[in-house]
């Protein structure tokens, strides 16, 4: 690949309101945007990193800058996998390379990835952990939503009330819950009993990362998804017999290249596939939207939590997310 010019920028994205999950409250998202140019074509990638691994904007910038010389000499997507570790830094550069290649070859990213033309995807709309009445009101506010995801905190009594309140408010929608590592194995049966009664279809990451073995042999009446427990391709095989679904996030695995490989490996192993996000603008969601074409569950609502998104942006209509080629990944024609 010919020489490239790399530009790296940190952007601070205020949220429209504080967002709470188990153990954290977010009011702003810092993202790193990598841009690659060859004098004629341009590729962009946005990354938020992985907060619970210390993968922050400063660390991402430092990793990219350490590899700047190799990147600007003309790295390709395959070589990048060995140049940078999994995480936000590689995600930003990998996505920039995908878009750059799309412009150079005159073919959109979805076609380069060997996928059929993309379709709108039903996405979850996420409710941050809050008072049950507030979450119920939020569920009603998401009037277009066909799919909701509730954040839980590991406080069993209040989590039960949260689930019940949202299900009462929206009896017709698909519903999943995300415990964000808030539970221990001893409390799972009590939680699952309520989830089954409320017709919840997915329980995401109930146990702490590192406690995956506790789920070996555990019989859950609903599918359990791994999020924090699966960071990259090498983690996927170890989920068999413990989890049912793999939640792939490009910030965790280091970009669309590895995300596609993870989805295909999960399918080979008989696991369901989900795509999620770490919150960001439409520039971050667009590559994940490509991956979402291979997924059973899609959680790409990140831009709706921001005070302001990029233009052009993804659209959300009748519960579906759509990312056109003008957002990211088109030919630039």
Coordinates of C-alpha atoms in Angstrom, one line a residue:
X1 CA 0.0 0.0 0.0
X2 CA 1.4 3.5 -0.9
X3 CA 2.3 5.9 1.9
X4 CA -0.5 7.5 3.9
X5 CA -1.0 10.7 6.0
X6 CA -2.5 10.0 9.4
X7 CA -4.4 12.5 11.4
X8 CA -5.6 11.8 15.0
X9 CA -8.0 13.9 17.0
X10 CA -9.8 13.6 20.3
X11 CA -13.3 14.8 20.5
X12 CA -15.4 15.3 23.7
X13 CA -19.0 14.3 23.2
X14 CA -21.5 15.5 25.9
X15 CA -24.4 13.2 26.6
X16 CA -27.9 14.6 26.5
X17 CA -28.4 13.3 30.1
X18 CA -26.4 11.2 32.6
X19 CA -26.4 7.5 31.8
X20 CA -26.1 4.9 34.6
X21 CA -25.1 1.3 34.5
X22 CA -23.8 -1.1 37.2
X23 CA -20.9 0.7 38.9
X24 CA -20.7 3.7 36.5
X25 CA -22.4 7.0 35.6
X26 CA -21.5 8.6 32.3
X27 CA -22.0 12.3 31.4
X28 CA -19.5 12.6 28.5
X29 CA -17.9 10.3 26.0
X30 CA -14.4 11.0 24.7
X31 CA -13.6 9.5 21.3
X32 CA -10.6 9.3 19.1
X33 CA -11.0 9.9 15.3
X34 CA -8.3 8.6 13.0
X35 CA -8.2 9.8 9.4
X36 CA -6.0 8.3 6.7
X37 CA -5.4 10.0 3.4
X38 CA -3.3 9.1 0.3
X39 CA -3.7 12.4 -1.5
X40 CA -6.9 11.4 -3.3
X41 CA -8.9 9.1 -1.0
X42 CA -9.8 9.4 2.7
X43 CA -10.8 6.9 5.3
X44 CA -12.1 7.6 8.8
X45 CA -12.6 5.6 12.0
X46 CA -14.0 6.6 15.4
X47 CA -13.3 4.7 18.7
X48 CA -14.5 5.2 22.3
X49 CA -12.2 2.6 23.8
X50 CA -13.2 0.2 26.7
X51 CA -13.6 2.1 30.0
X52 CA -13.4 -1.0 32.2
X53 CA -10.1 -2.0 30.7
X54 CA -8.5 1.5 31.1
X55 CA -8.7 1.9 27.3
X56 CA -9.2 5.7 27.2
X57 CA -8.7 8.5 24.7
X58 CA -5.1 9.2 26.0
X59 CA -4.1 5.6 25.8
X60 CA -5.6 5.1 22.4
X61 CA -3.8 8.2 21.0
X62 CA -0.5 7.0 22.5
X63 CA -0.9 3.5 20.9
X64 CA -1.6 5.1 17.5
X65 CA 1.2 7.5 17.7
X66 CA 3.6 4.8 18.7
X67 CA 2.7 3.0 15.4
X68 CA 2.4 6.2 13.3
X69 CA 5.6 5.5 11.2
X70 CA 4.4 2.0 10.3
X71 CA 0.9 3.2 9.5
X72 CA 2.0 6.0 7.3
X73 CA 4.4 3.7 5.4
X74 CA 1.2 2.1 4.1
X75 CA -0.1 -0.6 6.5
X76 CA -3.0 -2.7 5.3
X77 CA -5.8 -4.3 7.4
X78 CA -4.1 -7.6 7.7
X79 CA -0.8 -6.2 8.9
X80 CA -2.6 -3.9 11.3
X81 CA -3.8 -6.9 13.3
X82 CA -0.2 -7.5 14.3
X83 CA 0.8 -3.9 14.6
X84 CA -1.7 -2.8 17.2
X85 CA -3.4 -4.8 20.0
X86 CA -7.1 -5.3 20.2
X87 CA -8.9 -2.2 21.5
X88 CA -10.0 1.2 20.6
X89 CA -6.8 2.4 18.9
X90 CA -6.8 -0.5 16.4
X91 CA -10.6 0.0 15.9
X92 CA -10.2 3.6 14.8
X93 CA -7.4 2.8 12.3
X94 CA -8.9 -0.4 11.0
X95 CA -12.2 1.3 10.2
X96 CA -10.3 4.1 8.5
X97 CA -8.5 1.5 6.4
X98 CA -11.8 -0.1 5.4
X99 CA -13.3 3.2 4.2
X100 CA -10.0 4.1 2.5
X101 CA -10.1 0.8 0.6
X102 CA -13.7 1.3 -0.4
X103 CA -12.9 4.6 -2.0
X104 CA -9.7 3.3 -3.7
X105 CA -11.6 0.2 -5.1
X106 CA -14.8 2.0 -5.9
X107 CA -16.8 -0.6 -3.9
X108 CA -18.6 0.0 -0.6
X109 CA -17.4 -1.6 2.6
X110 CA -20.2 -4.1 2.7
X111 CA -19.2 -5.5 -0.7
X112 CA -15.5 -5.6 0.3
X113 CA -16.6 -7.6 3.3
X114 CA -18.3 -10.2 1.2
X115 CA -21.8 -9.3 2.4
X116 CA -25.1 -8.8 0.5
X117 CA -26.5 -5.3 0.2
X118 CA -27.4 -4.1 3.8
X119 CA -30.9 -3.9 5.1
X120 CA -32.3 -1.7 8.0
X121 CA -31.8 -3.5 11.3
X122 CA -34.1 -3.6 14.3
X123 CA -32.0 -2.1 17.1
X124 CA -32.5 -2.1 20.8
X125 CA -33.1 1.2 22.5
X126 CA -31.3 1.2 25.9
X127 CA -32.7 2.3 29.2
X128 CA -30.1 3.3 31.8
X129 CA -30.5 2.0 35.3
X130 CA -32.8 4.4 37.2
X131 CA -35.9 4.4 39.4
X132 CA -38.4 1.9 38.0
X133 CA -41.0 4.6 37.2
X134 CA -38.4 6.7 35.4
X135 CA -37.4 3.6 33.3
X136 CA -41.0 2.9 32.5
X137 CA -41.5 6.5 31.4
X138 CA -38.4 6.1 29.2
X139 CA -39.8 3.0 27.7
X140 CA -42.9 4.8 26.7
X141 CA -40.9 7.7 25.4
X142 CA -39.1 5.3 23.0
X143 CA -42.5 5.0 21.2
X144 CA -40.9 3.7 17.9
X145 CA -38.9 1.0 19.7
X146 CA -39.6 -2.6 18.8
X147 CA -36.7 -3.8 21.1
X148 CA -35.6 -2.5 24.5
X149 CA -32.5 -3.2 26.6
X150 CA -32.6 -2.5 30.3
X151 CA -29.5 -1.8 32.3
X152 CA -29.5 -3.5 35.8
X153 CA -27.2 -2.8 38.7
X154 CA -27.1 -6.1 40.6
X155 CA -29.5 -4.9 43.3
X156 CA -32.0 -7.8 43.0
X157 CA -35.1 -6.2 44.6
X158 CA -34.9 -3.0 42.6
X159 CA -33.8 -4.8 39.4
X160 CA -37.0 -6.9 39.7
X161 CA -39.1 -3.8 40.0
X162 CA -37.3 -2.2 37.0
X163 CA -38.1 -5.2 34.8
X164 CA -41.7 -5.4 35.9
X165 CA -42.2 -1.6 35.4
X166 CA -40.8 -1.6 31.9
X167 CA -42.7 -4.7 30.8
X168 CA -45.9 -3.2 32.1
X169 CA -45.2 0.0 30.2
X170 CA -44.3 -1.8 26.9
X171 CA -45.9 -5.3 26.9
X172 CA -45.4 -5.8 23.1
X173 CA -41.7 -5.2 22.6
X174 CA -38.7 -7.6 22.6
X175 CA -36.8 -7.1 25.8
X176 CA -33.3 -7.9 27.0
X177 CA -31.5 -6.9 30.2
X178 CA -27.8 -6.1 30.8
X179 CA -26.5 -6.8 34.2
X180 CA -23.0 -5.4 33.4
X181 CA -21.3 -8.0 35.7
X182 CA -23.5 -7.0 38.7
X183 CA -24.5 -10.5 39.9
X184 CA -23.0 -13.6 41.4
X185 CA -24.1 -17.1 40.4
X186 CA -26.1 -17.6 43.6
X187 CA -28.5 -14.9 42.7
X188 CA -29.1 -15.9 39.1
X189 CA -32.0 -18.3 39.7
X190 CA -34.0 -15.6 41.5
X191 CA -33.3 -13.1 38.8
X192 CA -34.1 -15.5 36.0
X193 CA -37.4 -16.4 37.4
X194 CA -38.5 -12.8 37.2
X195 CA -37.1 -12.5 33.7
X196 CA -39.0 -15.5 32.4
X197 CA -42.2 -14.2 33.9
X198 CA -41.7 -10.8 32.2
X199 CA -40.9 -12.5 28.8
X200 CA -37.3 -11.2 28.7
X201 CA -35.5 -12.8 25.8
X202 CA -31.8 -12.2 26.7
X203 CA -29.6 -11.8 29.8
X204 CA -26.4 -10.0 29.1
X205 CA -23.2 -10.5 31.2
X206 CA -24.6 -11.4 34.6
X207 CA -21.3 -12.3 36.2
X208 CA -17.9 -10.6 36.5
X209 CA -15.3 -11.1 33.9
X210 CA -13.1 -13.9 35.2
X211 CA -16.1 -15.9 36.6
X212 CA -17.1 -17.5 33.4
X213 CA -16.4 -21.0 34.8
X214 CA -19.3 -20.5 37.2
X215 CA -21.7 -20.8 34.3
X216 CA -20.4 -24.2 33.2
X217 CA -23.3 -26.5 33.4
X218 CA -25.7 -23.8 34.5
X219 CA -29.1 -24.3 32.9
X220 CA -30.6 -21.0 32.0
X221 CA -34.2 -20.8 30.7
X222 CA -33.2 -17.8 28.5
X223 CA -30.1 -17.2 26.5
X224 CA -27.1 -15.6 28.2
X225 CA -24.9 -13.2 26.3
X226 CA -21.2 -12.6 26.9
X227 CA -20.0 -9.0 26.7
X228 CA -17.1 -8.2 29.1
X229 CA -16.2 -11.9 29.0
X230 CA -15.4 -11.9 25.2
X231 CA -13.0 -9.3 24.0
X232 CA -11.6 -10.8 20.9
X233 CA -11.5 -13.8 18.5
X234 CA -9.4 -15.9 20.9
X235 CA -12.1 -15.7 23.6
X236 CA -14.9 -17.0 21.5
X237 CA -14.3 -20.8 21.7
X238 CA -14.2 -20.6 25.5
X239 CA -17.8 -19.4 25.6
X240 CA -19.2 -22.7 24.4
X241 CA -21.1 -24.4 27.3
X242 CA -21.2 -21.2 29.3
X243 CA -22.9 -18.6 27.1
X244 CA -25.3 -18.7 24.2
X245 CA -24.6 -15.4 22.5
X246 CA -21.5 -13.4 21.7
X247 CA -21.8 -9.6 22.0
X248 CA -19.2 -8.2 19.6
X249 CA -18.1 -4.6 20.0
X250 CA -15.6 -3.1 17.6
X251 CA -13.9 -1.1 20.4
X252 CA -13.3 -4.4 22.3
X253 CA -12.0 -6.5 19.5
X254 CA -10.1 -3.8 17.6
X255 CA -12.2 -3.1 14.5
X256 CA -14.4 -4.5 11.7
X257 CA -11.8 -6.9 10.5
X258 CA -11.7 -8.9 13.7
X259 CA -15.4 -8.3 14.4
X260 CA -16.4 -10.1 11.1
X261 CA -14.0 -13.0 12.0
X262 CA -15.6 -13.3 15.4
X263 CA -19.1 -13.4 14.0
X264 CA -18.3 -16.1 11.6
X265 CA -16.4 -18.2 14.2
X266 CA -19.4 -17.8 16.6
X267 CA -21.7 -19.1 14.0
X268 CA -19.4 -22.0 13.3
X269 CA -19.5 -22.9 17.0
X270 CA -23.3 -22.7 17.2
X271 CA -23.4 -19.5 19.2
X272 CA -25.7 -16.6 18.5
X273 CA -24.3 -13.2 17.5
X274 CA -25.0 -9.7 18.8
X275 CA -23.4 -6.4 17.9
X276 CA -23.1 -3.7 20.5
X277 CA -21.5 -0.3 21.0
X278 CA -19.6 1.8 23.6
X279 CA -21.5 5.0 22.8
X280 CA -20.3 7.3 20.0
X281 CA -21.5 9.1 16.9
X282 CA -22.8 7.6 13.7
X283 CA -19.2 7.4 12.5
X284 CA -18.6 4.7 15.1
X285 CA -21.9 3.0 14.6
X286 CA -21.6 2.7 10.8
X287 CA -18.9 0.0 10.7
X288 CA -20.9 -1.9 13.4
X289 CA -24.0 -1.6 11.2
X290 CA -22.1 -3.6 8.5
X291 CA -21.3 -6.3 11.1
X292 CA -24.9 -6.1 12.2
X293 CA -26.0 -7.7 8.9
X294 CA -24.6 -11.0 10.4
X295 CA -26.2 -10.6 13.8
X296 CA -29.3 -11.9 15.6
X297 CA -29.4 -9.0 18.1
X298 CA -28.4 -5.5 17.3
X299 CA -27.7 -2.7 19.8
X300 CA -26.6 0.3 17.8
X301 CA -28.4 3.2 19.6
X302 CA -25.3 5.0 20.8
X303 CA -25.9 8.3 18.9
X304 CA -29.3 8.9 20.6
X305 CA -27.6 9.5 23.9
X306 CA -25.5 12.3 22.6
X307 CA -26.3 16.0 22.8
X308 CA -25.3 16.2 19.1
X309 CA -24.5 13.6 16.4
X310 CA -22.4 14.0 13.2
X311 CA -23.9 14.9 9.9
X312 CA -24.7 12.9 7.8
X313 CA -25.9 10.5 10.5
X314 CA -27.6 7.2 11.0
X315 CA -31.4 7.3 11.0
X316 CA -33.8 5.5 13.4
X317 CA -37.2 4.8 12.0
X318 CA -39.9 2.4 13.2
X319 CA -37.4 0.8 15.5
X320 CA -34.9 0.2 12.8
X321 CA -31.4 1.6 12.4
X322 CA -30.1 2.5 9.0
X323 CA -26.6 3.7 7.9
X324 CA -26.3 4.9 4.4
X325 CA -23.0 4.9 2.5
X326 CA -22.8 8.6 2.8
X327 CA -22.3 8.2 6.6
X328 CA -19.2 5.9 6.3
X329 CA -17.9 3.2 4.0
X330 CA -19.1 4.4 0.6
X331 CA -17.0 4.9 -2.5
X332 CA -16.8 8.7 -2.1
X333 CA -18.2 9.1 -5.7

